[in-house]
Backbone as ProteinMPNN parsed JSONL, in Angstrom:
{"seq_chain_A": "MNDQTKLTHDNLRYFSGDFERYRHQIDRRVIYTPGVRFVAEQGGAYWLIDELAFTITGGEIQRAGRSDPRILELHFWRLDVNNNSATLTARADSDVAPFYTKEIPFTDFPLDQIDIWAAFDGEHWTLYLPSEH", "coords_chain_A": {"N_chain_A": [[-40.279, -24.311, 42.468], [-37.164, -23.251, 41.223], [-35.092, -20.595, 39.755], [-33.209, -22.027, 38.461], [-34.392, -24.359, 37.502], [-34.913, -26.785, 35.11], [-36.621, -26.899, 32.095], [-39.068, -29.205, 31.473], [-41.35, -31.749, 30.146], [-42.507, -32.985, 32.266], [-42.31, -31.256, 34.457], [-44.236, -29.338, 33.774], [-46.64, -30.343, 34.144], [-47.324, -29.913, 36.754], [-48.55, -27.382, 37.091], [-51.622, -25.902, 37.897], [-54.995, -24.685, 37.592], [-55.223, -21.356, 38.82], [-55.733, -18.108, 40.277], [-53.804, -16.158, 39.581], [-52.395, -13.931, 37.336], [-50.524, -12.641, 34.521], [-49.785, -9.72, 32.833], [-49.386, -9.023, 29.321], [-46.635, -7.246, 28.146], [-46.752, -5.509, 25.99], [-49.2, -5.821, 24.485], [-51.891, -5.162, 26.131], [-54.289, -6.439, 26.195], [-53.743, -9.122, 26.4], [-53.434, -11.641, 28.683], [-51.547, -13.985, 30.926], [-50.969, -17.191, 32.444], [-49.264, -18.482, 35.463], [-48.106, -20.96, 34.603], [-47.6, -20.612, 31.829], [-45.93, -18.356, 32.019], [-43.797, -19.611, 33.381], [-42.861, -21.485, 31.346], [-42.047, -19.434, 29.537], [-39.92, -18.281, 30.972], [-38.253, -20.34, 31.785], [-37.779, -21.713, 29.409], [-36.652, -19.779, 27.763], [-38.432, -18.17, 26.235], [-40.138, -15.938, 25.972], [-40.576, -14.771, 23.551], [-42.378, -16.535, 22.355], [-44.711, -15.991, 23.734], [-45.199, -13.407, 22.782], [-45.547, -13.881, 20.045], [-47.93, -15.318, 20.08], [-49.657, -13.336, 21.252], [-49.581, -11.177, 19.446], [-50.564, -12.309, 17.241], [-53.093, -13.19, 17.917], [-54.392, -10.762, 18.717], [-54.062, -9.219, 16.448], [-55.645, -9.443, 14.306], [-55.865, -11.946, 12.926], [-57.321, -13.882, 14.24], [-59.882, -12.76, 14.301], [-60.338, -12.905, 11.538], [-60.284, -15.637, 11.028], [-62.256, -16.523, 12.602], [-64.546, -15.768, 11.391], [-65.223, -17.948, 9.688], [-65.326, -20.071, 11.521], [-66.819, -19.805, 14.369], [-66.154, -20.685, 16.931], [-63.495, -20.152, 17.307], [-63.257, -17.594, 18.175], [-63.66, -17.557, 20.832], [-62.248, -19.647, 22.051], [-59.184, -21.327, 21.428], [-56.539, -23.361, 20.21], [-53.07, -23.688, 20.504], [-50.001, -24.902, 19.214], [-46.709, -25.577, 19.401], [-44.361, -27.054, 17.549], [-41.255, -28.587, 17.581], [-38.27, -29.111, 15.72], [-35.184, -30.172, 15.025], [-33.949, -27.481, 15.593], [-35.586, -25.858, 14.394], [-39.082, -24.743, 13.933], [-42.7, -25.205, 14.037], [-45.446, -23.394, 14.351], [-48.8, -23.663, 15.14], [-52.365, -23.082, 15.047], [-55.449, -24.035, 16.13], [-59.046, -24.677, 15.894], [-60.049, -26.922, 17.188], [-59.068, -30.185, 18.105], [-59.493, -32.001, 15.965], [-59.667, -30.68, 13.607], [-58.321, -28.91, 10.767], [-55.405, -26.623, 11.0], [-56.034, -23.217, 11.52], [-54.131, -21.318, 11.404], [-50.738, -21.142, 10.707], [-47.338, -20.895, 11.112], [-43.886, -20.908, 10.153], [-41.086, -21.21, 12.013], [-37.903, -20.308, 11.627], [-35.53, -20.587, 13.206], [-34.918, -21.848, 16.435], [-34.099, -22.253, 19.868], [-35.65, -23.573, 21.615], [-36.327, -25.734, 24.422], [-38.026, -27.976, 24.478], [-39.615, -30.667, 22.705], [-42.16, -30.157, 21.748], [-45.054, -27.951, 22.558], [-48.114, -27.261, 24.131], [-50.399, -24.602, 24.121], [-53.164, -22.986, 25.281], [-55.795, -20.74, 24.332], [-58.09, -18.467, 25.662], [-61.019, -16.398, 25.499], [-62.393, -13.929, 27.568], [-64.179, -12.011, 27.02], [-63.105, -9.591, 27.577], [-60.367, -9.859, 27.936], [-57.692, -12.017, 26.426], [-56.678, -15.01, 27.629], [-53.766, -16.853, 27.979], [-52.957, -20.158, 28.642], [-51.659, -23.261, 30.089], [-52.599, -26.578, 29.22], [-52.825, -28.137, 31.523], [-53.701, -26.228, 33.258], [-56.194, -25.682, 32.884]], "CA_chain_A": [[-39.19, -24.525, 41.462], [-36.373, -22.103, 41.286], [-34.614, -20.054, 38.469], [-32.412, -22.953, 37.746], [-35.13, -25.488, 37.144], [-34.957, -27.102, 33.753], [-37.9, -26.951, 31.484], [-39.333, -30.498, 30.951], [-42.818, -31.798, 30.055], [-42.851, -33.402, 33.54], [-42.596, -30.169, 35.477], [-45.308, -28.481, 33.305], [-47.971, -30.909, 34.742], [-47.538, -29.381, 38.194], [-49.345, -26.148, 37.141], [-53.042, -26.044, 37.791], [-55.705, -23.38, 37.525], [-55.271, -20.349, 39.94], [-56.214, -16.792, 39.751], [-52.715, -15.186, 39.304], [-52.169, -13.576, 35.958], [-49.447, -11.636, 34.196], [-50.229, -8.963, 31.63], [-48.467, -8.9, 28.341], [-46.035, -5.833, 28.268], [-47.114, -4.538, 24.92], [-50.636, -5.923, 24.152], [-52.523, -5.319, 27.425], [-55.434, -7.305, 26.107], [-53.47, -10.592, 26.592], [-52.818, -12.12, 30.013], [-51.023, -15.4, 30.925], [-50.939, -17.793, 33.734], [-47.966, -18.857, 35.947], [-47.554, -21.964, 33.816], [-47.026, -19.95, 30.63], [-44.706, -17.581, 32.569], [-42.602, -20.501, 33.624], [-42.424, -21.851, 30.07], [-41.212, -18.346, 28.951], [-38.674, -18.049, 31.689], [-37.213, -21.465, 31.726], [-37.574, -22.033, 28.024], [-36.196, -18.655, 26.996], [-39.562, -18.14, 25.149], [-40.998, -14.801, 25.931], [-40.931, -14.589, 22.161], [-43.535, -17.295, 22.073], [-45.965, -15.261, 24.271], [-45.303, -12.252, 21.898], [-46.138, -14.458, 18.664], [-49.446, -15.626, 20.184], [-50.442, -12.164, 21.597], [-49.702, -10.286, 18.4], [-51.442, -13.054, 16.223], [-54.398, -13.19, 18.427], [-54.98, -9.383, 18.581], [-53.594, -8.581, 15.168], [-56.64, -9.607, 13.256], [-55.863, -13.247, 12.423], [-58.387, -14.599, 14.996], [-61.079, -12.233, 13.836], [-60.576, -13.475, 10.14], [-60.497, -17.133, 11.186], [-63.5, -16.725, 13.473], [-65.701, -15.724, 10.468], [-65.514, -19.288, 9.19], [-65.46, -20.942, 12.725], [-66.944, -18.84, 15.494], [-65.554, -21.192, 18.105], [-62.142, -19.47, 17.436], [-63.265, -16.2, 18.843], [-63.801, -17.791, 22.314], [-61.23, -20.587, 22.501], [-58.437, -22.055, 20.356], [-55.433, -24.269, 20.799], [-51.892, -23.41, 19.929], [-49.017, -25.921, 19.511], [-45.416, -25.264, 18.857], [-43.636, -28.269, 17.305], [-39.779, -28.202, 17.449], [-37.633, -30.286, 15.061], [-33.798, -29.733, 14.534], [-33.724, -26.095, 15.724], [-36.614, -24.964, 13.753], [-40.238, -25.071, 14.605], [-43.898, -24.896, 13.31], [-46.489, -22.822, 15.246], [-50.091, -23.757, 14.624], [-53.446, -22.817, 15.968], [-56.672, -24.956, 15.712], [-60.268, -24.561, 16.704], [-60.216, -28.165, 17.887], [-57.969, -31.151, 17.745], [-59.936, -32.757, 14.785], [-59.763, -29.826, 12.355], [-57.065, -28.401, 10.213], [-55.092, -25.453, 11.62], [-56.423, -21.975, 10.784], [-52.966, -20.551, 11.424], [-49.475, -21.842, 10.639], [-46.125, -20.034, 10.87], [-42.701, -21.598, 10.314], [-40.074, -20.441, 12.855], [-36.678, -20.843, 11.026], [-34.607, -21.093, 14.25], [-35.34, -21.799, 17.921], [-33.391, -23.152, 20.783], [-36.716, -23.986, 22.724], [-35.873, -26.942, 24.85], [-38.939, -29.049, 24.355], [-40.099, -31.02, 21.2], [-43.436, -29.532, 21.518], [-45.717, -27.43, 23.686], [-49.416, -26.697, 23.705], [-50.899, -23.437, 24.95], [-54.656, -22.698, 24.919], [-56.231, -19.16, 24.552], [-59.509, -18.217, 25.968], [-61.409, -14.964, 25.611], [-63.417, -13.748, 28.616], [-65.006, -10.827, 26.76], [-62.218, -8.344, 27.619], [-58.891, -10.324, 27.745], [-57.39, -13.271, 26.054], [-55.813, -15.65, 28.647], [-52.976, -17.866, 27.532], [-52.586, -21.033, 29.692], [-51.341, -24.626, 29.78], [-53.709, -27.526, 29.278], [-52.943, -28.582, 32.925], [-54.234, -25.066, 34.103], [-57.706, -25.503, 32.451]], "C_chain_A": [[-38.464, -23.158, 41.487], [-35.883, -21.651, 39.784], [-33.812, -20.966, 37.768], [-33.09, -24.267, 37.286], [-35.138, -25.658, 35.572], [-36.312, -27.351, 33.259], [-38.12, -28.459, 30.978], [-40.909, -30.595, 30.888], [-43.271, -32.251, 31.381], [-43.221, -32.257, 34.491], [-43.63, -29.261, 35.054], [-46.679, -29.03, 33.927], [-48.259, -30.415, 36.155], [-48.331, -28.087, 38.254], [-50.719, -26.413, 36.966], [-53.653, -24.753, 37.892], [-55.585, -22.655, 38.821], [-55.641, -19.068, 39.32], [-55.114, -15.776, 39.53], [-52.487, -15.057, 37.828], [-51.099, -12.617, 35.741], [-49.887, -11.032, 32.799], [-49.085, -8.853, 30.653], [-47.921, -7.457, 28.334], [-46.525, -4.925, 27.199], [-48.602, -4.576, 24.507], [-51.294, -6.16, 25.566], [-53.812, -6.216, 27.433], [-55.191, -8.78, 26.306], [-52.926, -10.763, 27.954], [-52.39, -13.585, 29.946], [-50.98, -15.866, 32.33], [-49.471, -18.11, 34.242], [-47.289, -19.905, 35.104], [-46.863, -21.424, 32.56], [-45.859, -19.07, 30.886], [-43.527, -18.466, 32.621], [-42.086, -21.054, 32.366], [-41.505, -20.66, 29.452], [-39.921, -18.204, 29.651], [-37.711, -19.097, 31.584], [-36.849, -22.007, 30.335], [-36.952, -20.908, 27.074], [-37.135, -18.223, 25.893], [-40.577, -17.014, 25.421], [-41.387, -14.509, 24.544], [-42.189, -15.381, 21.774], [-44.855, -16.612, 22.462], [-46.146, -14.086, 23.275], [-45.976, -12.794, 20.524], [-47.493, -14.608, 18.919], [-50.127, -14.289, 20.535], [-50.61, -11.346, 20.367], [-50.521, -10.976, 17.239], [-52.861, -12.901, 16.73], [-55.127, -11.744, 18.334], [-54.774, -8.636, 17.361], [-54.514, -8.901, 14.035], [-56.738, -11.06, 12.711], [-57.009, -14.098, 13.022], [-59.706, -14.076, 14.489], [-61.38, -12.845, 12.425], [-60.987, -14.959, 10.292], [-61.843, -17.327, 11.748], [-64.838, -16.49, 12.538], [-66.18, -17.042, 9.913], [-65.848, -20.34, 10.416], [-65.626, -20.047, 13.881], [-66.338, -19.376, 16.864], [-64.098, -20.515, 18.448], [-62.177, -18.189, 18.146], [-63.448, -16.401, 20.305], [-62.69, -18.634, 22.842], [-60.617, -21.178, 21.32], [-57.245, -22.556, 20.987], [-54.22, -24.061, 19.889], [-50.866, -24.585, 20.21], [-47.775, -25.391, 18.634], [-44.611, -26.752, 18.758], [-42.161, -28.038, 16.876], [-39.072, -29.344, 16.712], [-36.277, -29.75, 14.504], [-33.652, -28.277, 14.542], [-34.558, -25.311, 15.001], [-38.0, -25.424, 14.285], [-41.463, -24.682, 13.654], [-44.823, -24.513, 14.467], [-47.791, -22.931, 14.584], [-51.102, -23.42, 15.651], [-54.687, -23.466, 15.316], [-57.937, -24.486, 16.579], [-60.591, -25.679, 17.542], [-59.217, -29.177, 17.36], [-58.389, -31.953, 16.413], [-60.084, -31.972, 13.541], [-58.405, -29.276, 11.982], [-56.67, -27.086, 10.955], [-55.57, -24.35, 10.763], [-55.271, -21.081, 10.702], [-51.693, -21.475, 11.441], [-48.485, -20.942, 10.373], [-44.934, -20.942, 11.154], [-41.8, -20.685, 11.055], [-38.684, -21.03, 12.302], [-35.619, -21.233, 12.027], [-35.236, -20.829, 15.596], [-34.502, -22.693, 18.713], [-34.438, -23.594, 21.934], [-36.402, -25.404, 23.038], [-36.732, -28.225, 24.706], [-39.301, -29.406, 22.866], [-41.388, -30.509, 20.838], [-44.1, -28.987, 22.761], [-47.191, -26.973, 23.405], [-49.763, -25.653, 24.75], [-52.306, -23.08, 24.358], [-54.796, -21.188, 25.138], [-57.709, -19.206, 24.672], [-59.862, -16.936, 25.999], [-62.506, -14.894, 26.539], [-64.37, -12.466, 28.349], [-64.258, -9.536, 26.968], [-60.748, -8.743, 27.419], [-58.861, -11.785, 27.133], [-56.402, -13.882, 27.083], [-55.142, -16.8, 27.899], [-52.619, -18.781, 28.754], [-52.216, -22.419, 29.218], [-52.577, -25.568, 29.903], [-53.985, -27.882, 30.751], [-53.635, -27.481, 33.799], [-55.7, -24.895, 33.743], [-58.555, -25.912, 33.578]], "O_chain_A": [[-39.053, -22.104, 41.729], [-36.24, -22.266, 38.779], [-33.654, -20.816, 36.556], [-32.434, -25.161, 36.751], [-35.362, -24.685, 34.852], [-37.112, -27.976, 33.955], [-37.367, -28.894, 30.106], [-41.652, -29.769, 31.419], [-44.419, -31.938, 31.7], [-44.232, -32.27, 35.193], [-43.984, -28.393, 35.853], [-47.642, -28.302, 34.168], [-49.383, -30.528, 36.643], [-48.76, -27.695, 39.339], [-51.088, -27.085, 36.002], [-52.992, -23.772, 38.232], [-55.82, -23.258, 39.868], [-55.833, -18.914, 38.114], [-55.428, -14.607, 39.306], [-52.398, -16.074, 37.14], [-50.756, -11.84, 36.633], [-50.263, -11.708, 31.841], [-47.944, -8.621, 31.054], [-48.706, -6.524, 28.506], [-46.707, -3.727, 27.417], [-49.2, -3.54, 24.217], [-51.228, -7.27, 26.095], [-54.311, -6.654, 28.47], [-56.109, -9.596, 26.38], [-51.998, -10.05, 28.336], [-52.797, -14.329, 29.053], [-50.957, -15.085, 33.281], [-48.537, -17.992, 33.449], [-46.082, -19.832, 34.872], [-45.708, -21.74, 32.277], [-44.91, -19.017, 30.103], [-42.46, -18.21, 32.063], [-40.862, -21.119, 32.258], [-40.404, -20.889, 28.952], [-38.89, -18.02, 29.004], [-36.524, -18.882, 31.337], [-35.815, -22.638, 30.117], [-36.777, -21.071, 25.867], [-36.716, -17.945, 24.769], [-41.76, -17.163, 25.114], [-42.495, -14.011, 24.34], [-42.975, -14.923, 20.944], [-45.868, -16.615, 21.763], [-47.304, -13.815, 22.957], [-46.875, -12.147, 19.985], [-48.301, -14.119, 18.129], [-51.253, -14.145, 20.059], [-51.704, -10.812, 20.181], [-51.085, -10.293, 16.384], [-53.741, -12.501, 15.969], [-56.283, -11.623, 17.929], [-55.258, -7.512, 17.221], [-54.172, -8.641, 12.881], [-57.73, -11.336, 12.037], [-57.579, -14.942, 12.33], [-60.608, -14.88, 14.255], [-62.51, -13.247, 12.15], [-61.967, -15.406, 9.698], [-62.527, -18.276, 11.364], [-65.952, -16.915, 12.843], [-67.374, -17.245, 9.691], [-66.569, -21.321, 10.23], [-64.622, -19.533, 14.375], [-66.066, -18.605, 17.784], [-63.65, -20.374, 19.586], [-61.161, -17.748, 18.683], [-63.391, -15.402, 21.022], [-62.21, -18.401, 23.951], [-61.277, -21.511, 20.336], [-56.935, -22.252, 22.139], [-54.309, -24.229, 18.673], [-50.874, -25.169, 21.294], [-47.828, -24.919, 17.498], [-44.318, -27.432, 19.742], [-41.905, -27.348, 15.889], [-39.287, -30.496, 17.088], [-36.283, -28.938, 13.579], [-33.226, -27.766, 13.506], [-34.334, -24.102, 14.931], [-38.065, -26.409, 15.021], [-41.302, -23.972, 12.662], [-44.948, -25.253, 15.443], [-47.952, -22.346, 13.513], [-50.869, -23.433, 16.86], [-54.886, -23.413, 14.102], [-57.858, -24.019, 17.715], [-61.315, -25.527, 18.526], [-58.618, -29.008, 16.298], [-57.484, -32.553, 15.832], [-60.558, -32.479, 12.524], [-57.484, -29.201, 12.795], [-57.571, -26.464, 11.517], [-55.561, -24.416, 9.534], [-55.36, -20.094, 9.971], [-51.663, -22.477, 12.156], [-48.654, -20.162, 9.435], [-44.889, -21.642, 12.165], [-41.745, -19.491, 10.762], [-38.403, -22.202, 12.555], [-34.847, -22.147, 11.742], [-35.922, -19.843, 15.865], [-34.205, -23.808, 18.286], [-34.042, -23.928, 23.05], [-36.222, -26.225, 22.139], [-36.247, -29.352, 24.796], [-39.284, -28.569, 21.963], [-41.699, -30.43, 19.65], [-43.815, -29.43, 23.873], [-47.389, -26.294, 22.398], [-49.51, -25.75, 25.951], [-52.521, -22.92, 23.157], [-54.113, -20.52, 25.914], [-58.442, -19.858, 23.929], [-59.053, -16.18, 26.537], [-63.478, -15.64, 26.422], [-65.133, -11.981, 29.184], [-64.74, -8.476, 26.567], [-59.987, -8.009, 26.787], [-59.775, -12.595, 27.281], [-55.369, -13.27, 27.356], [-55.812, -17.618, 27.269], [-52.074, -18.307, 29.751], [-52.435, -22.74, 28.049], [-53.492, -25.278, 30.674], [-55.13, -27.934, 31.199], [-54.086, -27.755, 34.91], [-56.365, -24.012, 34.284], [-59.78, -25.859, 33.477]]}, "name": "protein", "num_of_chains": 1, "seq": "MNDQTKLTHDNLRYFSGDFERYRHQIDRRVIYTPGVRFVAEQGGAYWLIDELAFTITGGEIQRAGRSDPRILELHFWRLDVNNNSATLTARADSDVAPFYTKEIPFTDFPLDQIDIWAAFDGEHWTLYLPSEH"}
């Protein structure tokens, strides 16, 4: 895919697990996969990586992990877009209420929704697409 590739749900499924990682520019404890980088580049959404990184390492995860320890190892983010605004949520699992919710008043993100998973390896948080699991 080249720089002119349009971001669609269909082209995200082509990303699968590999060993290439990119380090967050500000918070070096967060790394992300080629699929997440593609979303950021093609969707104009490096801001989304920043939101996840700062929330993960800013204390929200530690607080939420006190009531559900699963969160400290793995959790699931979703951005739902509706009429140029969005809601960002994080859950410990699909069948539980979000432990984090943030309203985004404006976005031009091109998809109606995107899921990004976050896993901790003991040193880094890795952000990846479900297809990269």
